Coordinates of N, CA and C in Angstrom, one line a residue:
X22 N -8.8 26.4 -20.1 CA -8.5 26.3 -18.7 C -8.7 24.8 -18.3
X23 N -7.9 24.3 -17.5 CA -7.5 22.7 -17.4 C -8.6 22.7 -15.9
X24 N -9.6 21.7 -16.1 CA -10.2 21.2 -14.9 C -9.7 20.6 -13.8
X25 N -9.6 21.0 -12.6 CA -9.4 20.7 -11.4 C -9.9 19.1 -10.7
X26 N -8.9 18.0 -10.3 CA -9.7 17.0 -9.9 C -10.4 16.0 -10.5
X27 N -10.0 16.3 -11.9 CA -10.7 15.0 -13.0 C -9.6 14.4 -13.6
X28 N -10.7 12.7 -13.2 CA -10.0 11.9 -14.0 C -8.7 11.6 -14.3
X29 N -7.9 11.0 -14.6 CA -7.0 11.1 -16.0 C -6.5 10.1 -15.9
X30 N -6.6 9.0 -15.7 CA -5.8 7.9 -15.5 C -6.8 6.4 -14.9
X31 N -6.3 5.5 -15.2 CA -6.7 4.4 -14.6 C -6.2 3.5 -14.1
X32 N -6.7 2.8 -13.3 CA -5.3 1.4 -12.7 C -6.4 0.0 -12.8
X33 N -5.5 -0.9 -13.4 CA -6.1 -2.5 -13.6 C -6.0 -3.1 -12.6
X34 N -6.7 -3.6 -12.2 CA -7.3 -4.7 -11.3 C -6.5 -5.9 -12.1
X35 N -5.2 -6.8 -11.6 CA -4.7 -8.2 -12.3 C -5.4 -9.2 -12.3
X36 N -5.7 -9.3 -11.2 CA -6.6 -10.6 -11.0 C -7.1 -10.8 -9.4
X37 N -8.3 -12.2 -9.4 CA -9.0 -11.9 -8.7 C -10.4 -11.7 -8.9
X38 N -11.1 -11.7 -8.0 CA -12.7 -11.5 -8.4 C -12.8 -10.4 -9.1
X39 N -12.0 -9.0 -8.9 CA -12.5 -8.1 -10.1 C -11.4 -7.8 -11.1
X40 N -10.6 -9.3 -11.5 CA -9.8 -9.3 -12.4 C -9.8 -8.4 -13.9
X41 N -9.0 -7.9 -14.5 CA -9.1 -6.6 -15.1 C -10.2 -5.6 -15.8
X42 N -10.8 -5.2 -14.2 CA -11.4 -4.3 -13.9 C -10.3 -2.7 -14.2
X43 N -11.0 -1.8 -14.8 CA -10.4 -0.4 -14.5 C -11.0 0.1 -13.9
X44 N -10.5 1.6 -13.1 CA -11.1 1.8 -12.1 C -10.2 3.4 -12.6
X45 N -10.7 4.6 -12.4 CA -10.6 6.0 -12.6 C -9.4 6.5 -11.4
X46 N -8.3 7.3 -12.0 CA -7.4 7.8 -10.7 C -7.2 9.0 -10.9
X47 N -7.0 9.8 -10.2 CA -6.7 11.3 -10.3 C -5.4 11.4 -10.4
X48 N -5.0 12.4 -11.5 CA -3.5 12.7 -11.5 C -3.2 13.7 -10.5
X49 N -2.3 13.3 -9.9 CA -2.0 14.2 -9.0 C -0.6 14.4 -8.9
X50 N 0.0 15.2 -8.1 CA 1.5 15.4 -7.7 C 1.9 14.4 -6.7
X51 N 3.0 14.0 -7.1 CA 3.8 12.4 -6.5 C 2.7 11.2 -6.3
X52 N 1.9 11.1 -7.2 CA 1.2 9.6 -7.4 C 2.0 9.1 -8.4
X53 N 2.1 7.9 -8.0 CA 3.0 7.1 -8.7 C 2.5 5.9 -8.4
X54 N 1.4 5.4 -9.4 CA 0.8 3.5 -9.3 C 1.6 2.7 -9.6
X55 N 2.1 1.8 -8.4 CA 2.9 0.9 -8.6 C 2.4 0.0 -9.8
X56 N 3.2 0.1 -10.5 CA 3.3 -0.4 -12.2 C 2.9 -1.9 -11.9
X57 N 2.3 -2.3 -13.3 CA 1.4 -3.5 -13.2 C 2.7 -4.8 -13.1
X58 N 3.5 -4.5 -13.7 CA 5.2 -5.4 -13.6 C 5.4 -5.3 -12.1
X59 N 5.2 -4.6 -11.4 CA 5.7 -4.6 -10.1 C 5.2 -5.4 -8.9
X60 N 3.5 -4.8 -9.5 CA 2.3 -5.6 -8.7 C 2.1 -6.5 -8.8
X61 N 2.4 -7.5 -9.8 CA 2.6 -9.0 -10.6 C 3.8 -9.4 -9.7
X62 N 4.9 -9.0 -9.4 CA 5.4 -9.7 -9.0 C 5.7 -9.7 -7.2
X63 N 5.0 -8.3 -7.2 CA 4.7 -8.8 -5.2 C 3.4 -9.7 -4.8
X64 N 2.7 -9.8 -5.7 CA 1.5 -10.4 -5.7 C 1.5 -11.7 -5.7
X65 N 2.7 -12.4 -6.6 CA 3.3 -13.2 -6.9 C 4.4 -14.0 -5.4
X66 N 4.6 -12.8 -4.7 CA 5.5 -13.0 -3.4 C 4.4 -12.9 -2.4
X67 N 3.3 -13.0 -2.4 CA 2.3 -12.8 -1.6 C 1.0 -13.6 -1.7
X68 N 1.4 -14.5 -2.7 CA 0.1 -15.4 -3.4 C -0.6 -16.1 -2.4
X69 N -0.1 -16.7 -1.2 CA -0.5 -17.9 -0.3 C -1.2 -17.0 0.9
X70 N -0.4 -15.6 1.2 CA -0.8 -14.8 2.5 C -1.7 -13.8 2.4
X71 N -2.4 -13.5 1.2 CA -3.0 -12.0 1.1 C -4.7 -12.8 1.7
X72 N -5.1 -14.0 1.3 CA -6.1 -14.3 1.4 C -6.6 -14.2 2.7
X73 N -7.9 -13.8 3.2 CA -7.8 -13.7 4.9 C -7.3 -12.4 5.5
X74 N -6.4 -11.9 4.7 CA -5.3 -10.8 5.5 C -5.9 -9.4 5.7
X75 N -5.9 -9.1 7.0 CA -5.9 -7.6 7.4 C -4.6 -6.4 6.6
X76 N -5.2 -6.0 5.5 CA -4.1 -5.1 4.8 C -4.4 -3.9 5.5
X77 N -2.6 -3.2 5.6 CA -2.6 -1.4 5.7 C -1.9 -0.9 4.6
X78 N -2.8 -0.1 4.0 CA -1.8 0.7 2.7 C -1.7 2.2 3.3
X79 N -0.4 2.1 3.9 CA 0.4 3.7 4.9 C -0.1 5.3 3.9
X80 N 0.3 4.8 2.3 CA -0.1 5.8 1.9 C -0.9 5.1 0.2
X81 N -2.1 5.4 0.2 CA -2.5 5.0 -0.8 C -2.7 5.4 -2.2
X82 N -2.5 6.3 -2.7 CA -2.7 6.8 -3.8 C -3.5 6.5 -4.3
X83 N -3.0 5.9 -5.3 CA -4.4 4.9 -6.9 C -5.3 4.3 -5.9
X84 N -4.9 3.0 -4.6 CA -5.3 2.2 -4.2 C -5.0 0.8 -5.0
X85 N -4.0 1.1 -5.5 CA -3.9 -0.1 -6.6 C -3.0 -1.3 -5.8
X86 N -2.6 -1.2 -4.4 CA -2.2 -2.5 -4.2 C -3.5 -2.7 -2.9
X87 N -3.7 -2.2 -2.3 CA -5.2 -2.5 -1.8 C -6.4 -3.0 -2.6
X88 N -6.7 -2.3 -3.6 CA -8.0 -2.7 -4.3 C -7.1 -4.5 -5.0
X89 N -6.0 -4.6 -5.1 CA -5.2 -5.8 -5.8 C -5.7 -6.8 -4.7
X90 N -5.2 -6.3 -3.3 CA -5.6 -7.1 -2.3 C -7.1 -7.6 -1.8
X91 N -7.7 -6.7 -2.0 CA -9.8 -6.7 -1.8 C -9.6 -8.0 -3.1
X92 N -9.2 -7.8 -4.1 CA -9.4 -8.7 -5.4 C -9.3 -10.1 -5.1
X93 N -7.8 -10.4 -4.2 CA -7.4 -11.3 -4.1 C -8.6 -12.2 -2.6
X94 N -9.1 -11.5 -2.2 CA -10.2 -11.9 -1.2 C -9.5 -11.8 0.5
X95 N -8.6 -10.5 0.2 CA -8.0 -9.6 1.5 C -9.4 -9.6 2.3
X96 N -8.9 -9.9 3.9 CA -10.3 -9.8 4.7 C -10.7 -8.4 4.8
X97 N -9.7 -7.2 4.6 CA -10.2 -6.1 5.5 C -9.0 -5.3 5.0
X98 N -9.3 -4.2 4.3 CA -8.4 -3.2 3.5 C -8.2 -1.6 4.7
X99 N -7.1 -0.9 5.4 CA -7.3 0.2 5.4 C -6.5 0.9 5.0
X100 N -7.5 2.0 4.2 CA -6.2 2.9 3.2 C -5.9 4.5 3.9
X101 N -4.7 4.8 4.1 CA -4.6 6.5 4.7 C -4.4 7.0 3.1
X102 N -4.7 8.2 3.0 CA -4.7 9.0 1.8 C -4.4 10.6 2.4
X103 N -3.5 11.1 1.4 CA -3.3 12.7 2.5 C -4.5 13.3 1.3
X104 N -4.2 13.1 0.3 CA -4.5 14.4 -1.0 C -6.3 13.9 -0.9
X105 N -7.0 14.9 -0.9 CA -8.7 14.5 -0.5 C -9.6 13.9 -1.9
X106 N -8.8 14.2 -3.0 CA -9.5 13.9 -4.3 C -9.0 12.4 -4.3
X107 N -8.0 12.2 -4.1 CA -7.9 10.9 -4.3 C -8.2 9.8 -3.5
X108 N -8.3 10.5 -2.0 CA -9.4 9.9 -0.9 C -10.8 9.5 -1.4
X109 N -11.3 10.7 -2.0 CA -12.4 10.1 -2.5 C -13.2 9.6 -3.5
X110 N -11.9 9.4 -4.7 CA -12.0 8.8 -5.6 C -11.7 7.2 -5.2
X111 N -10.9 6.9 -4.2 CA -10.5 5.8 -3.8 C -12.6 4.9 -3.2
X112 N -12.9 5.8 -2.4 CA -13.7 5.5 -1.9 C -15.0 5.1 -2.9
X113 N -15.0 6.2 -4.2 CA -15.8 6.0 -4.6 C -15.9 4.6 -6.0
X114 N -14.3 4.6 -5.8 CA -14.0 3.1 -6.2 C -14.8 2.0 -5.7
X115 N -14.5 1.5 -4.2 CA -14.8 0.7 -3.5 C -15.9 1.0 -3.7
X116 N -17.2 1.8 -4.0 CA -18.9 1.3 -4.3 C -18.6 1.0 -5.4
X117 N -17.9 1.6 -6.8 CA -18.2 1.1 -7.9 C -18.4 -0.7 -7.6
X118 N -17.3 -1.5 -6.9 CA -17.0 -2.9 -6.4 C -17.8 -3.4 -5.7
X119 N -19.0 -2.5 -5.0 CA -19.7 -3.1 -3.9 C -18.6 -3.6 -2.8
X120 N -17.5 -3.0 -2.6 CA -16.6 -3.5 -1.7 C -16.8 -2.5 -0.6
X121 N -17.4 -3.8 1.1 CA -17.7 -3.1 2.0 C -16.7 -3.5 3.2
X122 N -15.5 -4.3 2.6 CA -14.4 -4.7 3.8 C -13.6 -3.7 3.9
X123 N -13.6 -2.0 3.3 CA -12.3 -1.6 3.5 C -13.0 0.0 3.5
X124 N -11.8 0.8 4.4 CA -12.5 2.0 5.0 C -10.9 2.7 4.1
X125 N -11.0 3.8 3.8 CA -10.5 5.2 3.3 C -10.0 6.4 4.5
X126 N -9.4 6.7 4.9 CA -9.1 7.6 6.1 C -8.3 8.7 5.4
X127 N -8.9 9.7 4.8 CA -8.5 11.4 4.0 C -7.4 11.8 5.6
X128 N -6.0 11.9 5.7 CA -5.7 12.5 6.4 C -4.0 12.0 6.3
X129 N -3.1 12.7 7.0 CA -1.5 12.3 7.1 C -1.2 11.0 7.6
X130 N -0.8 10.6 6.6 CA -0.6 8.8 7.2 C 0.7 8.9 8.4
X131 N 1.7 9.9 8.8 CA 2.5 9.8 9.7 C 1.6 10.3 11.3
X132 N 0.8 11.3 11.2 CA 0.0 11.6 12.3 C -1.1 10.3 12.5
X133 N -1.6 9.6 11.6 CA -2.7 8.5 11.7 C -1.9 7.0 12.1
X134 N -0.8 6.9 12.1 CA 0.2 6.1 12.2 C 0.2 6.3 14.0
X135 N 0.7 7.7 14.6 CA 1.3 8.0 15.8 C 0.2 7.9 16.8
X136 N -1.3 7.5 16.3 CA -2.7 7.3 17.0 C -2.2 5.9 17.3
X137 N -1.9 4.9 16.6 CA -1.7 3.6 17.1 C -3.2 3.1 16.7
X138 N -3.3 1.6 17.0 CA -4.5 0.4 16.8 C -4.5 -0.4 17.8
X139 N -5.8 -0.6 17.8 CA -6.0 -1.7 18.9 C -5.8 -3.4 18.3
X140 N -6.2 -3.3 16.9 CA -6.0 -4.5 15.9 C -5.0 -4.1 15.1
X141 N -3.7 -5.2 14.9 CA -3.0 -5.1 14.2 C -3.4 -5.3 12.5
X142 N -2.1 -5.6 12.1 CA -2.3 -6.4 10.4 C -1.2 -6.9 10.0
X143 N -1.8 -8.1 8.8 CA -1.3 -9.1 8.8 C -0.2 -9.0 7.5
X144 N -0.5 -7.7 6.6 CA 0.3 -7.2 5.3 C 0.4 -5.8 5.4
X145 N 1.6 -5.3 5.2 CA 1.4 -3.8 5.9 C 2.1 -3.0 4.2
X146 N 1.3 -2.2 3.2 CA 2.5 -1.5 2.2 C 2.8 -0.2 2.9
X147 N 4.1 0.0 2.2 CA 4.7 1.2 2.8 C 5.4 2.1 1.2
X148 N 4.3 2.4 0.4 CA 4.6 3.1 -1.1 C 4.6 5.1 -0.9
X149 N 5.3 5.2 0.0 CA 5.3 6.5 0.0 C 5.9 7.7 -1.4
X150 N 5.3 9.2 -1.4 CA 6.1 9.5 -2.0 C 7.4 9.4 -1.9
X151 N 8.2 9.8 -2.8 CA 9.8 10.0 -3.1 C 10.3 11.1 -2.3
X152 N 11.5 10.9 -1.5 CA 12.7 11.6 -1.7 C 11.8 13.0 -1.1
X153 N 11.2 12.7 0.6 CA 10.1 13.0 1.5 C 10.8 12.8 2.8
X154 N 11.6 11.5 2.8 CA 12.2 10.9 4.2 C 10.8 10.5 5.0
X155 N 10.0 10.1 4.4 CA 8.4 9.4 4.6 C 9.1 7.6 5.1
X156 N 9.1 7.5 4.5 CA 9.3 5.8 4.8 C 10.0 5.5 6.0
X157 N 11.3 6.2 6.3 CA 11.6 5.7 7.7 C 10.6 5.9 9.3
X158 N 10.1 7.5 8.9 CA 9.3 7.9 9.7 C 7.9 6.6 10.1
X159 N 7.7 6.5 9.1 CA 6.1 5.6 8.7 C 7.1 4.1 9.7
X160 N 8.6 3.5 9.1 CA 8.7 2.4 9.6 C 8.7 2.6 11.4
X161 N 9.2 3.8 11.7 CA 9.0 3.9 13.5 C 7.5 3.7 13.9
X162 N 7.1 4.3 12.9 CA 5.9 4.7 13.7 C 4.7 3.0 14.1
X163 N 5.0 2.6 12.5 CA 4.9 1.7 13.0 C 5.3 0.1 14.0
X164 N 6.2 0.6 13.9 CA 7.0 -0.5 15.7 C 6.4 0.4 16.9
X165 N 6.6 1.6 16.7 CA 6.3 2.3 17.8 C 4.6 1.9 18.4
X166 N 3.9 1.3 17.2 CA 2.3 1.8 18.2 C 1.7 0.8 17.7
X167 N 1.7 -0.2 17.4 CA 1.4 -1.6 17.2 C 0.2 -2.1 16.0
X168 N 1.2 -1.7 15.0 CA 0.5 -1.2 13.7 C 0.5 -3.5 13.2
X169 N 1.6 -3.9 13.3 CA 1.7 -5.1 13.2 C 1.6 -6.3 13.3
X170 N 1.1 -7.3 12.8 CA 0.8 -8.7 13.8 C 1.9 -8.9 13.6
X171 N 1.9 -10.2 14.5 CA 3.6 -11.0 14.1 C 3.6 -12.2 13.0
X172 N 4.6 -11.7 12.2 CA 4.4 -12.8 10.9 C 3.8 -11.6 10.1
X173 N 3.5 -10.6 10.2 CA 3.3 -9.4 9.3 C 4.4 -9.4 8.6
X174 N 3.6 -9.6 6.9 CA 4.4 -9.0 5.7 C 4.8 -7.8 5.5
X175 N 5.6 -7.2 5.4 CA 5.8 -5.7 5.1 C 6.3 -5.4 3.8
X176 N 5.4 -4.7 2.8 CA 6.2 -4.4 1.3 C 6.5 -2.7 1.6
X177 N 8.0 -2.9 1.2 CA 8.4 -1.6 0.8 C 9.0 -1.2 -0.6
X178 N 8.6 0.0 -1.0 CA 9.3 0.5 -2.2 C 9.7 1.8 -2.3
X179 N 11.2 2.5 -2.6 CA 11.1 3.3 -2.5 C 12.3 3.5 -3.7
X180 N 12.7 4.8 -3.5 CA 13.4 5.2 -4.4 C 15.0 4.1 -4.8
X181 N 15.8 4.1 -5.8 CA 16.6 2.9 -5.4 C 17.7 3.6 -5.1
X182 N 17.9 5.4 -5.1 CA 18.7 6.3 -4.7 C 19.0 6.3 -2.9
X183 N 18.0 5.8 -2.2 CA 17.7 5.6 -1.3 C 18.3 4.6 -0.4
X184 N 20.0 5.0 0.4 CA 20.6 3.9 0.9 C 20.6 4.1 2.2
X185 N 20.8 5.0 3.1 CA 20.7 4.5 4.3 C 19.5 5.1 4.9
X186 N 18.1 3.5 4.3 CA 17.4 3.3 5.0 C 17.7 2.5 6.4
X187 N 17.2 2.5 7.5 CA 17.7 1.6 8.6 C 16.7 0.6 8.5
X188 N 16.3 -0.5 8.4 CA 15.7 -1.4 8.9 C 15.7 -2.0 10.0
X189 N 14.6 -2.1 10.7 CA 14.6 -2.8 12.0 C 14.8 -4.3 12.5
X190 N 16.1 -5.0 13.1 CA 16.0 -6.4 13.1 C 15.7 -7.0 13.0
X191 N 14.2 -6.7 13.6 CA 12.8 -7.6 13.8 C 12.2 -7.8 12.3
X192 N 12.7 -6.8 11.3 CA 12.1 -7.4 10.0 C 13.1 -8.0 9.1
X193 N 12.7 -9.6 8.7 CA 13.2 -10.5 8.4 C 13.1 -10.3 6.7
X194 N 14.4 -9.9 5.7 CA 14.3 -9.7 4.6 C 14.1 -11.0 4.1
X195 N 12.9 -11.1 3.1 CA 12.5 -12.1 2.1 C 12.8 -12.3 0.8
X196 N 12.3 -10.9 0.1 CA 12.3 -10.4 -1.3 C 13.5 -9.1 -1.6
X197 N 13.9 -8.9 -2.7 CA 13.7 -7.5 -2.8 C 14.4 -7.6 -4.8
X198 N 13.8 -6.5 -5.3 CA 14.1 -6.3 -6.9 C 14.2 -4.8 -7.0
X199 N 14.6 -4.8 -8.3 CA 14.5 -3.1 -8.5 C 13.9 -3.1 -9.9
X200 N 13.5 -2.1 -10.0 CA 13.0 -1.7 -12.1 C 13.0 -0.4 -12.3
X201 N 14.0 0.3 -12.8 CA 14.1 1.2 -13.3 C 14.6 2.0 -11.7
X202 N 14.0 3.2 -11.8 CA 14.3 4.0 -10.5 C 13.6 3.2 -8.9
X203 N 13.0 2.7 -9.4 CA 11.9 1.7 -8.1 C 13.1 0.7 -7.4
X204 N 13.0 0.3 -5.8 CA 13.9 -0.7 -5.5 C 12.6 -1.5 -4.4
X205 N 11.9 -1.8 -4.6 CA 11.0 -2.7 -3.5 C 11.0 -4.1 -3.3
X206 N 10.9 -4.0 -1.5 CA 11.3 -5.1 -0.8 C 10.0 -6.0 -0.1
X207 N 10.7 -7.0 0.3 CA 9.4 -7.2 1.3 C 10.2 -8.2 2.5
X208 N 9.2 -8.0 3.8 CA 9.8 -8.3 4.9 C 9.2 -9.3 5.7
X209 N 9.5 -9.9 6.5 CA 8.8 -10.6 7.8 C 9.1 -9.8 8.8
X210 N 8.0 -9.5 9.6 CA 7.9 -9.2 11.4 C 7.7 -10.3 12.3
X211 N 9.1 -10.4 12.5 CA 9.3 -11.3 13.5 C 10.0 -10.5 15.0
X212 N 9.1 -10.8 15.9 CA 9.7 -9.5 17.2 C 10.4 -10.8 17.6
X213 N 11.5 -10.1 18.6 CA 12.6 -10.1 19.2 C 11.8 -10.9 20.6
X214 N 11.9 -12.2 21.0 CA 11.0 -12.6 22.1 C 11.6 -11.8 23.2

């Protein structure tokens, strides 16, 4: 009989103060850690801005581009998580780290999105499941409630099947690659004076 909630996987820390650190992830349904090739090279498109930065990871899974971010000496990590094992494997990550800049929130990232902030952020990921219609929802939601600073990085990744995404004017395309079935971008928020 297969145990419920353990284990099975890990995700590397690239670099950074807890440079290849492993850290425990639960396999679950539609977790998908953005691959270490991938994170290398947004990390790489984000080398000058992560430091200092208020990060939002919309939907976190592993936590592997947040904990990437905490590594990089991100000021302040928040991660939404729907699935509760991986909420609190996430969490119990951040003690393994002694990492006390970043909070875990177990709940639907499109309803925790539609509460809005009084503090924006400065790097926003947007790694939702697949082939959900998640991502456009998550992109209103956030214009809609003032999830963003201005000059906010936005990384998105999503399926590369995935064409009529709308993007909003106000986000200024910088990056974008694909690898295999993955097509992830990254953006500037620049509002509309």
């Amino acid at each position: 009989m297969a145990r419920q909630n353990s284990s099975s996987g890990q995700v590397r820390i690239i670099s950074g103060q807890w440079r290849s650190r492993k850290l425990p992830i639960h396999d679950l349904e539609g977790l998908r850690p953005t691959t270490d090739r991938v994170r290398e090279t947004l990390f790489n498109w984000l080398s000058v801005d992560i430091r200092g930065a208020r990060v939002l990871d919309c939907f976190a899974g592993s936590g592997a581009l947040s904990l990437e971010s905490l590594s990089r000496y991100a000021e302040f990590a928040l991660m939404f998580e729907l699935q509760k094992s991986a909420a609190n494997q996430l969490t119990k990550n951040l003690h393994t780290l002694n990492c006390i800049n970043a909070k875990v929130i177990n709940g639907d990232s499109l309803q925790l999105l539609a509460k809005g902030t009084d503090q924006g952020f400065d790097v926003v990921y947007i790694d939702p499941p697949f082939r959900k219609g998640l991502a456009k929802q998550t992109i209103e939601l956030l214009m809609a409630h003032g999830w963003l600073n201005n000059d906010a990085l936005i990384y998105l990744e999503t399926e590369t099947d995935l064409t009529d995404l709308v993007i909003p004017s106000s986000w200024l395309p910088l990056k974008q690659k694909t690898a295999g079935q993955v097509s992830y971008r990254l953006y500037a928020y620049q509002p509309v004076p």
